[in-house]
Coordinates of C-alpha atoms and ligand atoms in Angstrom, one line a residue:
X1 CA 0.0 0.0 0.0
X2 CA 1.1 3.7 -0.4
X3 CA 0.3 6.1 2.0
X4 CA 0.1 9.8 1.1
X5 CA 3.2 10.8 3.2
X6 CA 6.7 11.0 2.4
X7 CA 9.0 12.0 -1.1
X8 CA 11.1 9.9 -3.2
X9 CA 13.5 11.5 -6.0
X10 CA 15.1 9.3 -8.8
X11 CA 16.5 10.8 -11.9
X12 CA 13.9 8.1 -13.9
X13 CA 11.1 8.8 -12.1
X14 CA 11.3 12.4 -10.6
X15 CA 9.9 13.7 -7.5
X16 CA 7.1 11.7 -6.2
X17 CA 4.9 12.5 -3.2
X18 CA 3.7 9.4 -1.6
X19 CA 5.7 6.5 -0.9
X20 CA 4.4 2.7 0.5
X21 CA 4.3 1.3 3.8
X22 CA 3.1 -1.6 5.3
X23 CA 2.2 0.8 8.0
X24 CA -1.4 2.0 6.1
X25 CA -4.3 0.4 7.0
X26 CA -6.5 -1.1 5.0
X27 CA -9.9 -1.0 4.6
X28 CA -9.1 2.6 6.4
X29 CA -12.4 2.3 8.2
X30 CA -14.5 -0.8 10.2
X31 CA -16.9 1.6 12.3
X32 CA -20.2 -0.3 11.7
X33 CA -22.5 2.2 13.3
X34 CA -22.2 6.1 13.9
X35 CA -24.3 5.5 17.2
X36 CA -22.1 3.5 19.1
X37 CA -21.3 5.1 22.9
X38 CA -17.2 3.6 23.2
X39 CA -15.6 3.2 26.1
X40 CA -12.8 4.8 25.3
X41 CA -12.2 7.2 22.1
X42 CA -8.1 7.1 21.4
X43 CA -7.1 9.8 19.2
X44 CA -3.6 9.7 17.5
X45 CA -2.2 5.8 15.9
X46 CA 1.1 6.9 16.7
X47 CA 3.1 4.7 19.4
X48 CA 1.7 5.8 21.8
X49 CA -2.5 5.9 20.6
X50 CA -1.4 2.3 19.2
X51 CA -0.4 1.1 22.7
X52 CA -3.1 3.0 24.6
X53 CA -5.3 1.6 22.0
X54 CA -3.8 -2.4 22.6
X55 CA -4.0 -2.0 25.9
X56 CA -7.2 -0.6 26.6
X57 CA -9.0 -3.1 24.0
X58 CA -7.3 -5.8 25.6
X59 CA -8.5 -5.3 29.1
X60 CA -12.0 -5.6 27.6
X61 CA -13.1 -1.8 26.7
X62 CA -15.0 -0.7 23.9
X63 CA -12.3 1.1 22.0
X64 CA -12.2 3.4 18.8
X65 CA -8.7 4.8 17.2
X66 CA -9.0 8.0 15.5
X67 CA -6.1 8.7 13.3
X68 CA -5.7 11.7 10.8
X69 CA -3.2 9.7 8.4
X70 CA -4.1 6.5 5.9
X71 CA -1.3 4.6 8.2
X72 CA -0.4 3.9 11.9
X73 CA 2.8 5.0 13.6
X74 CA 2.7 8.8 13.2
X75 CA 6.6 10.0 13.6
X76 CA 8.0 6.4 13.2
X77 CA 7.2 4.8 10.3
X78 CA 9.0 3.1 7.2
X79 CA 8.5 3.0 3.4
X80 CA 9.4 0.0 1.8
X81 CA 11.0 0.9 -1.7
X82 CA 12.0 -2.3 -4.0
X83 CA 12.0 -4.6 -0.7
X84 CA 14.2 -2.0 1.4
X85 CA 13.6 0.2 4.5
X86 CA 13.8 3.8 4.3
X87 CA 13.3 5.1 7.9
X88 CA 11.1 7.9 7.9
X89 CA 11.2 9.5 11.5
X90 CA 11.7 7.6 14.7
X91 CA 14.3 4.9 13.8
X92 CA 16.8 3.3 16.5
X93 CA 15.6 1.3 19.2
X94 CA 18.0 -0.3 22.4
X95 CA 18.0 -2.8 24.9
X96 CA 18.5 -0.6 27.5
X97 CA 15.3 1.7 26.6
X98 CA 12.7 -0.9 29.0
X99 CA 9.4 -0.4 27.7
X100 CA 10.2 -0.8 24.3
X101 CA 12.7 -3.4 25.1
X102 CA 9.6 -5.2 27.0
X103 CA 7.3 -4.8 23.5
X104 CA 10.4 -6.2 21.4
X105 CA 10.1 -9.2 23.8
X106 CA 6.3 -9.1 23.6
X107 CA 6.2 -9.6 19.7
X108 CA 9.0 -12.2 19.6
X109 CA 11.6 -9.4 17.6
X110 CA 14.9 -9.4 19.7
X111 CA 16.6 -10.9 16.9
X112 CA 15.6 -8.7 14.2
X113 CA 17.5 -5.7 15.0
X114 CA 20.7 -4.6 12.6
X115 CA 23.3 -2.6 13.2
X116 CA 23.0 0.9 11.0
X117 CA 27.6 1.4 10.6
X118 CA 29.9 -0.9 9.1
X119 CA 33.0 -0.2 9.3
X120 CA 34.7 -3.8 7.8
X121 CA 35.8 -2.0 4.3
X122 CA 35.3 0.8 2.3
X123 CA 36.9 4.1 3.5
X124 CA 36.4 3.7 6.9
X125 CA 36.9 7.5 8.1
X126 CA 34.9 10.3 9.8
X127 CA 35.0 13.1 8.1
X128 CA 35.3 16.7 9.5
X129 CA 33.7 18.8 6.8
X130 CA 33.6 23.3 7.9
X131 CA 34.4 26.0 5.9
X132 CA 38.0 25.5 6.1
X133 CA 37.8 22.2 4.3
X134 CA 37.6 18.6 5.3
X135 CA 39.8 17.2 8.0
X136 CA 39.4 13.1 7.8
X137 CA 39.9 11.2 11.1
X138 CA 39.9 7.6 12.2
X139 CA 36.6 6.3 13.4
X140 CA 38.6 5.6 17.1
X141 CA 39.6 9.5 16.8
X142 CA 36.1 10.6 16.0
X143 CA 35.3 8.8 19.4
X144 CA 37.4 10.5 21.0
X145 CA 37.0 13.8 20.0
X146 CA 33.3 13.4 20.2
X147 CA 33.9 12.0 23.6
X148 CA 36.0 14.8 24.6
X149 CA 34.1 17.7 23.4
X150 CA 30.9 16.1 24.8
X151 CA 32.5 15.5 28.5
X152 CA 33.9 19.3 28.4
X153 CA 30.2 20.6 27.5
X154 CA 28.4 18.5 30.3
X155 CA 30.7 19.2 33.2
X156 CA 28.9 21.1 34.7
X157 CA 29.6 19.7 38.4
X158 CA 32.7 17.6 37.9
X159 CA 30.9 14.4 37.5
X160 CA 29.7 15.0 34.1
X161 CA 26.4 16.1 34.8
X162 CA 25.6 13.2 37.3
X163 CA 24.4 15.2 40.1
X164 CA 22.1 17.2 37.9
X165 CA 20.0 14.5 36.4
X166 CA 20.5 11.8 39.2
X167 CA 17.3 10.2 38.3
X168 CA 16.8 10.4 34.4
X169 CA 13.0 8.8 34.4
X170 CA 11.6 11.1 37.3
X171 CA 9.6 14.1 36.4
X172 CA 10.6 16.2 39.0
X173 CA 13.2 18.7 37.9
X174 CA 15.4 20.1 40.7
X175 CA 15.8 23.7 41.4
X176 CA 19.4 22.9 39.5
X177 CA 17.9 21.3 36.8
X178 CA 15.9 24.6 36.5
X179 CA 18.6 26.3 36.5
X180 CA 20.3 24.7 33.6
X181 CA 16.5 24.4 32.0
X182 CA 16.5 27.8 32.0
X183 CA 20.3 27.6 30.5
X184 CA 20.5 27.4 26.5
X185 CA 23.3 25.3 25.0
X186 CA 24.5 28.4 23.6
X187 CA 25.0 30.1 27.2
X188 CA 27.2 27.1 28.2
X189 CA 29.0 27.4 25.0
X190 CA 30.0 30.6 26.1
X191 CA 30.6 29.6 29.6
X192 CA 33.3 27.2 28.4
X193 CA 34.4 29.3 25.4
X194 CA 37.7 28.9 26.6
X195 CA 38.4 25.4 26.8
X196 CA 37.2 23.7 23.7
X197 CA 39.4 23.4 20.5
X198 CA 37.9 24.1 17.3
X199 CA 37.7 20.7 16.1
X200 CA 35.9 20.1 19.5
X201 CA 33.2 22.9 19.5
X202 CA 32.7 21.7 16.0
X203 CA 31.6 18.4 17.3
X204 CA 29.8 19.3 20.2
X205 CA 27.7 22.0 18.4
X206 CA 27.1 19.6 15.8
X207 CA 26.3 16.6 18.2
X208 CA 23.9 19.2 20.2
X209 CA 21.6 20.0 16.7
X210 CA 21.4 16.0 15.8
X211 CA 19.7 16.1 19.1
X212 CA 17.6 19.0 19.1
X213 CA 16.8 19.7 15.6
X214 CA 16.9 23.6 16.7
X215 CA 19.7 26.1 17.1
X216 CA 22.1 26.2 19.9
X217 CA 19.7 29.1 21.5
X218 CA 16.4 27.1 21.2
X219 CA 18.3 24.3 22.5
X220 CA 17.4 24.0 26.3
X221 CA 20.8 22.8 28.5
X222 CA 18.8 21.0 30.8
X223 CA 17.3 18.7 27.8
X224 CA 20.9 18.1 26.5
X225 CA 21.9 17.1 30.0
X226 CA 18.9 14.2 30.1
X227 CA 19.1 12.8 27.2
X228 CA 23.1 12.5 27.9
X229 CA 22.4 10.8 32.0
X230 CA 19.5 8.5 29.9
X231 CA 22.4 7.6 27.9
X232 CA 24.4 6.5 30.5
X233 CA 26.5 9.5 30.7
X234 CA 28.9 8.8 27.9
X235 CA 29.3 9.1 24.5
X236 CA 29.6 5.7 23.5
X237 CA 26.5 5.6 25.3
X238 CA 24.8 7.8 23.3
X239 CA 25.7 6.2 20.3
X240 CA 23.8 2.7 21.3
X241 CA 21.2 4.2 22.9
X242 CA 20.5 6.9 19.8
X243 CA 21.7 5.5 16.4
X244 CA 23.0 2.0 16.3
X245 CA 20.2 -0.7 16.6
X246 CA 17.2 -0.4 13.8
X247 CA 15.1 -2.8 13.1
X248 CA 15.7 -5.1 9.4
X249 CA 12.2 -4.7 8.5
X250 CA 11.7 -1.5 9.2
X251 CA 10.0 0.6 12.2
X252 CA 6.5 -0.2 10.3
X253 CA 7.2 -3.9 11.0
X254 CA 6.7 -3.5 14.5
X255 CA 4.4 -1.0 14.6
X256 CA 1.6 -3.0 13.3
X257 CA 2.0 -5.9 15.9
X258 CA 0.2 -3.3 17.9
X259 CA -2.2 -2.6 16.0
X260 CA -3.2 -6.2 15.3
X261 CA -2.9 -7.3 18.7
X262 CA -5.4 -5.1 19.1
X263 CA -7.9 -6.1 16.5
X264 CA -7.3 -9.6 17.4
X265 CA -9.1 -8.4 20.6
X266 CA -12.4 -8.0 19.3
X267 CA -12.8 -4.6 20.7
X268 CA -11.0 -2.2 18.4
X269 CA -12.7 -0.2 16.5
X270 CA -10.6 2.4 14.2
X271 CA -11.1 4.7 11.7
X272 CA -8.0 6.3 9.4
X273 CA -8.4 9.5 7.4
X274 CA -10.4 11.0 10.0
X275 CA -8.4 13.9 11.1
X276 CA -10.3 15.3 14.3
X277 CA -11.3 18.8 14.5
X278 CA -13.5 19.4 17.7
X279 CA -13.9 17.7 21.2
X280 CA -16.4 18.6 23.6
X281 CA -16.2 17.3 26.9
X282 CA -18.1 17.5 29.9
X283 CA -18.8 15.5 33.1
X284 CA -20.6 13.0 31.2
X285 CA -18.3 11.9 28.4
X286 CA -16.7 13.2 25.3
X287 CA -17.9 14.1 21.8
X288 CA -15.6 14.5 19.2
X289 CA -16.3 15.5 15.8
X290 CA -14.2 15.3 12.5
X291 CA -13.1 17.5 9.8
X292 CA -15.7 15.6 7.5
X293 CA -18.1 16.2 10.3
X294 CA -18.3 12.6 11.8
X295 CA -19.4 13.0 15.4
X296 CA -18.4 10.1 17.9
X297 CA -19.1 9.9 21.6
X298 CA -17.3 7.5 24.5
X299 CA -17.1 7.9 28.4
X300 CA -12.9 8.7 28.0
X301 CA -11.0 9.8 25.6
X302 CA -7.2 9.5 25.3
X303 CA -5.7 12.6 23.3
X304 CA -2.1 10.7 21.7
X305 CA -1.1 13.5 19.3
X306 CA 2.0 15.5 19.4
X307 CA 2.3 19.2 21.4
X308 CA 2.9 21.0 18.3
X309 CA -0.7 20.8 16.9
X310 CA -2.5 20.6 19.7
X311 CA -4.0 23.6 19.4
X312 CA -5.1 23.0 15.8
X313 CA -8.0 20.9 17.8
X314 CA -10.9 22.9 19.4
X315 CA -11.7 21.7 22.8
X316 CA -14.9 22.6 24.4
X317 CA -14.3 24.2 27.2
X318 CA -11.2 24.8 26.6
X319 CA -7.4 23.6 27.0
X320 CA -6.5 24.8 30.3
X321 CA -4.1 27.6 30.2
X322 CA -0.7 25.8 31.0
X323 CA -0.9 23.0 28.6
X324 CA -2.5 25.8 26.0
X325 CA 0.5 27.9 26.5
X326 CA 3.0 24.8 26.0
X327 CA 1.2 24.5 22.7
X328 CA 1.4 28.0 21.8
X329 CA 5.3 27.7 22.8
X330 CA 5.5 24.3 21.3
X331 CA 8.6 22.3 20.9
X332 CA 11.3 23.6 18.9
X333 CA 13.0 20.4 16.1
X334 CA 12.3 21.2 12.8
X335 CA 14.6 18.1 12.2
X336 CA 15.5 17.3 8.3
X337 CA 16.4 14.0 7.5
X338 CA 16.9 12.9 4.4
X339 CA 18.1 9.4 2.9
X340 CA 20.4 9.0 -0.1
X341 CA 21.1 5.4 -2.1
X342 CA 24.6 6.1 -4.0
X343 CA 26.2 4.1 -6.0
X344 CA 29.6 4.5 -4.0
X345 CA 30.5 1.6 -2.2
X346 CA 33.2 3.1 -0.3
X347 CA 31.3 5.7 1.8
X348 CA 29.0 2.7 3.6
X349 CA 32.0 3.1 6.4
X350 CA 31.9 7.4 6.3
X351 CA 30.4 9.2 9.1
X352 CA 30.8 12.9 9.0
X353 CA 29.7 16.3 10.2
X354 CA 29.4 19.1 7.5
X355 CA 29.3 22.7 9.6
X356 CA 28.2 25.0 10.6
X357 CA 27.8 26.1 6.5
X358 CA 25.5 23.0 5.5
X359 CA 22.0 22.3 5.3
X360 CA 22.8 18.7 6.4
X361 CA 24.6 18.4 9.4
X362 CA 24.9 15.2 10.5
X363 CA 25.8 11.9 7.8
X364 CA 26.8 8.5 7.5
X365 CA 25.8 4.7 5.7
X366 CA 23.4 3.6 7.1
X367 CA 23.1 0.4 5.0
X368 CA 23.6 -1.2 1.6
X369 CA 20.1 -1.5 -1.0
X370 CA 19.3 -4.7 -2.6
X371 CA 21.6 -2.9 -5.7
X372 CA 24.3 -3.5 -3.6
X373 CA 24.5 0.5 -3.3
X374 CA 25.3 2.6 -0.4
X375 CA 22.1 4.2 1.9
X376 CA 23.3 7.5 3.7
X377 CA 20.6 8.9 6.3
X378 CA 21.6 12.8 6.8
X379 CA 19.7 15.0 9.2
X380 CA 19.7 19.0 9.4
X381 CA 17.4 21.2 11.5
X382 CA 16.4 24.7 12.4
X383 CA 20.0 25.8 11.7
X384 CA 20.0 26.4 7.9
X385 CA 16.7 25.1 7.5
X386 CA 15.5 23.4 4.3
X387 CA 12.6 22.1 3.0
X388 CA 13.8 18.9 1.1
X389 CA 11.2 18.8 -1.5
X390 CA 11.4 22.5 -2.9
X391 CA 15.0 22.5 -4.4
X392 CA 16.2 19.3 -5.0
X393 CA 19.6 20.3 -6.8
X394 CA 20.0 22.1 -2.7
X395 CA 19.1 19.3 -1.4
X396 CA 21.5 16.8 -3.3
X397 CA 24.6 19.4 -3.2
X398 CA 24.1 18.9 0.7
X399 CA 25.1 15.5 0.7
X400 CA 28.0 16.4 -1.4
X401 CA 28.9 18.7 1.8
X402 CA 30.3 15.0 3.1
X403 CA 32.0 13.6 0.7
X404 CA 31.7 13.5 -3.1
X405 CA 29.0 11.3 -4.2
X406 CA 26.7 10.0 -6.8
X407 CA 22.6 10.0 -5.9
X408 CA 20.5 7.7 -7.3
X409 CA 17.7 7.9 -5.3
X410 CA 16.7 10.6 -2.2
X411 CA 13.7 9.8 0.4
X412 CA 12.4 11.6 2.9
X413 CA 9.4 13.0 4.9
X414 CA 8.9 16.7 5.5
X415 CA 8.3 16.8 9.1
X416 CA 8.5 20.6 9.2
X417 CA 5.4 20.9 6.5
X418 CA 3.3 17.5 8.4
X419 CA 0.3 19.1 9.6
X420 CA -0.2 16.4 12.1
X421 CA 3.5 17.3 13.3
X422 CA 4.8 20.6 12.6
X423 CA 7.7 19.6 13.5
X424 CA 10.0 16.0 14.6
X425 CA 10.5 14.4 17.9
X426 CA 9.7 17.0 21.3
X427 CA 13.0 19.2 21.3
X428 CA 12.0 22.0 24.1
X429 CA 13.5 25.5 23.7
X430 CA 14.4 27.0 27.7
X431 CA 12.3 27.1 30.2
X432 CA 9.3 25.1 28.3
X433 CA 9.9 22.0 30.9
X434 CA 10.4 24.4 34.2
X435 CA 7.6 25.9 33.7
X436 CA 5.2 23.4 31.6
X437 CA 5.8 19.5 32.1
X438 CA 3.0 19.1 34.8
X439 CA 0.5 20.9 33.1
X440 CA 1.0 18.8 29.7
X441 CA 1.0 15.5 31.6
X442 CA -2.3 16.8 33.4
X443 CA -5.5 15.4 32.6
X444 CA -8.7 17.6 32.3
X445 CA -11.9 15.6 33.0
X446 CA -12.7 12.8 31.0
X447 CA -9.3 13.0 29.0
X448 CA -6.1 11.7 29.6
X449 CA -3.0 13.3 27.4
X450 CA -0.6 11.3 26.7
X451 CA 2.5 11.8 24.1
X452 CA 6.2 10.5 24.0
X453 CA 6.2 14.4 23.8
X454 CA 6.0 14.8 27.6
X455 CA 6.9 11.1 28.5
X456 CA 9.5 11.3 31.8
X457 CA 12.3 8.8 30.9
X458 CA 12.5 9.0 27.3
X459 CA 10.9 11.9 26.0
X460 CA 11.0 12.4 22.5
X461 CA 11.9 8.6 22.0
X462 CA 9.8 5.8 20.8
X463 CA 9.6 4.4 24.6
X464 CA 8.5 7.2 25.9
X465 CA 5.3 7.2 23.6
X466 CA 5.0 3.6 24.9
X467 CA 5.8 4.7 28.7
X468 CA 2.7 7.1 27.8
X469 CA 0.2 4.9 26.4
X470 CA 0.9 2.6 28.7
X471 CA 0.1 5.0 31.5
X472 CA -3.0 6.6 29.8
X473 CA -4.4 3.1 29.1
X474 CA -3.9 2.3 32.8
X475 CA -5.4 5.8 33.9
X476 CA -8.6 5.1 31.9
X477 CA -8.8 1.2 33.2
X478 CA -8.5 2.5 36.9
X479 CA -11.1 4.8 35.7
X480 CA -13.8 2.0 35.2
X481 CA -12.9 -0.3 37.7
X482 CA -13.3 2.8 40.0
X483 CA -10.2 2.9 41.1
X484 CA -7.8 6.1 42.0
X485 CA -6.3 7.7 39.4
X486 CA -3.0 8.1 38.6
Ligands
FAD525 P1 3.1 10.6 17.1 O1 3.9 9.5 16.5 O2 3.3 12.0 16.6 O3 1.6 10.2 17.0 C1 0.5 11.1 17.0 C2 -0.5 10.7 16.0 O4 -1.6 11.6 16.1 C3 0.0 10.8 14.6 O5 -0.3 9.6 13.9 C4 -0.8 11.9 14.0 O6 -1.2 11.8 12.6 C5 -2.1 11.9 14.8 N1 -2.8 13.2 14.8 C6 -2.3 14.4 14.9 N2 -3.3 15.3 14.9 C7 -4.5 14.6 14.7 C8 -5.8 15.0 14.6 N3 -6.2 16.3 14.6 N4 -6.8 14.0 14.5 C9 -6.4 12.7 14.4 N5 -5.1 12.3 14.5 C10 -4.2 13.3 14.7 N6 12.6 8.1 18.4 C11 13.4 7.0 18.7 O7 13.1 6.3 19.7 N7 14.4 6.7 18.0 C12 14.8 7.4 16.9 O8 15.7 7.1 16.2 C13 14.0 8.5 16.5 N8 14.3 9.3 15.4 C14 13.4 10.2 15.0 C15 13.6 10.8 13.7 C16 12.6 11.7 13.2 C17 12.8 12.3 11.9 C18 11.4 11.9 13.9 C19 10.3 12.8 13.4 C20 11.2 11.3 15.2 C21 12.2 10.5 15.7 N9 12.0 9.8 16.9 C22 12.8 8.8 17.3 C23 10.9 10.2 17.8 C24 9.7 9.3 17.8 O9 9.4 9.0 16.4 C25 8.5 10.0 18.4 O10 8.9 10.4 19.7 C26 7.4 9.0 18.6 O11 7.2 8.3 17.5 C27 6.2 9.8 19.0 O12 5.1 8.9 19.2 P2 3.7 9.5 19.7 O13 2.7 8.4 19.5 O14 3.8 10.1 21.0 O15 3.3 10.7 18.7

């Protein structure tokens, strides 16, 4: 099936919107009457929704998934072009990351990751592309500077940020986590102006926009600092935590166990295409209402979709005023990634940085096609934004900001342009979590928000939607058997 998302380029067949997935859902709709009073109304098939969904439909409630797009898996999802996955958004997975570790286990998948580098043949090198030309390094040097540069920028106590984010999976930030949430990555740039060499503030500065997709001054400190203690507080940890393990078949692939673990249920009810425009909501239940002006009602309703267009939904009465304000604020990664299949064999074993002058920041091979070509993944951001699509000679002379290289095919998704996005994974600018986490993670009467987007451990990962729809489906169960809520 193809779903209406996501661009492919080849010099045959042009730019194509629309790629396929075994993520979209077909038939898009099995709601057999418009009368039916759910249980529970999920809205959003992404991770999260999907889990919330499984979960609430496997404990025996009357469930019905909303979802705007023609396929499940919202940020994460995978095109399959000529029997090869293309990573679209949320892509590496570890072992370390529990709750989806404990869904891997759940659908039998352990043995189906792959490693994205190979560094047995081919050039082997990292490459240190900047204005002043490209500096090649072992792979064991890139480590080291990354490591170096890295450690410098997180020092902030002596123990590489240890006694800052003790706790990495509790919500409670500290008055010195506030401090450094209120902190940009620029300010500490300044702060330790001093002690970096340029090759390291070129990798730190690089390694900080991967992360965020913004610029170092929408790039809150404090953020930088938890994703770095979830990673065990190294770099080597951040590499297996954030880049390494993918699955062979593609993030789709294991998306859709969800969703037909639920089915299987007998109490899932789903409709795709059905973007939802209002939700009214009272003491009595919840009525939501379509763009094609569809009305359904259910007792709960679990609202799964991301912070940035949350306020592209009315609510009736309504938002409260601190989760409304995080959505006017909204998070800041405008992340770009694109994917290239070149015919050069060689670069499989490059990584590289191209900066600060690039639209592409961040490269390496991420695989080998069924041609037996090389697949580059690339990512930019809000620092010399692009939109992939709208110049594609721009787009292809960015990969040549690596290394020199032939394109045969580009793919990507324009996360920026996604009206169910606007923008990638939850990046927040300083001071959004200080002053905003509780009142996202609140719920207001008869819904329960839930998004990898304000998730506690990993927030802005693929287990944190899970942590979330895991906790929302649990909310709503306690809900019926009468229990206290969490
Ligand atoms: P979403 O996946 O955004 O799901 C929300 C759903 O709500 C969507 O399907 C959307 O269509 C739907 N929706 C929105 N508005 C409406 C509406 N009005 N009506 C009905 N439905 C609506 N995470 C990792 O763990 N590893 C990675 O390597 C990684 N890389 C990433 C790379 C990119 C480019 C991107 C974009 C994300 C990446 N992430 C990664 C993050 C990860 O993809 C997300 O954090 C996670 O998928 C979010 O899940 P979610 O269910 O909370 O939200």
């Amino acid at each position: 099936m193809t779903s209406k998302d996501g661009y492919s380029w080849t010099k045959a067949q042009g730019l194509r919107a629309g790629v396929p997935s075994i993520g979209v859902i077909e038939p898009p709709s099995n709601v057999k009457s418009a009368d039916t009073v759910y249980d529970v109304i999920v809205v959003g098939a992404g991770y999260c929704g999907l889990t919330a969904a499984r979960d609430a439909s496997l404990a025996g409630l009357k469930v019905l998934l909303l979802e705007a797009r023609d396929r499940i898996g919202g940020r994460s999802w995978s095109s399959n072009i000529e029997g090869y996955p293309y990573e679209m958004g949320g892509t590496w997975v570890f072992w370390g990351q529990a709750n989806i570790w404990r869904e891997i286990a759940r659908y039998g998948m352990q043995d189906e990751l792959e490693i994205s580098y190979d560094f047995s043949r081919g050039i082997n090198k990292y490459l240190l592309s900047s204005p002043q030309g490209t500096q090649t390094f072992t792979h064991e040097e890139e480590d080291a500077l990354m490591q170096s540069s890295l450690a410098k920028l997180v020092n902030v106590d002596g123990c590489l940020g240890k006694t800052v984010v003790p706790f990495p999976h509790s919500g409670v930030l500290t008055p010195e986590a506030r401090k450094y949430d209120h902190m940009s990555v620029a300010d500490r740039l300044a702060e330790i102006k001093n002690d970096l060499t340029p090759n390291e503030r070129l990798c730190a500065e690089s390694f900080v926009l991967l992360c965020s997709g913004g610029t170092l001054e929408t790039t809150s400190f404090y953020e930088f600092l938890h994703w770095w203690a979830l990673s065990g507080y190294s770099y080597e940890g951040c590499i297996d935590y954030l880049v390494k393990y993918k699955f062979r078949g593609g993030q789709s692939s294991f998306a859709i166990n969800f969703f037909k673990e639920a089915l299987a249920s007998g109490n899932l009810t789903y409709a795709f295409n059905s973007p939802v425009a209002s939700i009214q909501h009272g003491g009595n239940g919840v009525q939501i209402t379509t763009r094609a002006g569809q009305t359904y009602k259910s007792a709960k309703m679990i609202c799964a979709i991301p912070l940035n267009v949350l306020n592209d939904v009315a609510f009736d009465p309504p938002l409260a005023p601190g989760r409304k304000a995080a959505a006017t604020t909204g998070h800041v990664n405008q992340c770009v990634k694109v994917h290239a299949e070149i015919s050069d064999r060689d670069l499989r074993s490059f990584t590289g940085i191209s900066y600060p002058h690039n639209g592409l920041i961040y490269g390496f091979g991420d695989g080998e096609t069924p041609a037996g070509n090389t697949h580059v993944v690339a990512f930019g951001g809000q620092h010399n934004h692009f939109h992939p699509e709208e110049n594609l000679e721009h787009t292809k002379a960015a990969f040549q900001g690596f290394a020199p290289m032939n394109i045969e095919r580009l793919v990507f998704h324009n996360w920026s342009k996604d009206e169910f996005a606007k923008g990638a994974w939850f990046f927040p600018a300083p001071g959004l979590l200080s002053t905003h986490l509780k009142d996202m993670r609140a719920r207001e009467r008869n819904i329960v928000f839930a998004c990898s987007d304000w998730a506690l451990g990993w927030r802005s990962f693929i287990d944190g939607a899970i942590e979330e729809g895991t906790r929302a489906a649990i909310t709503v169960r306690a809900d019926f058997a009468g229990r206290a809520k969490l």
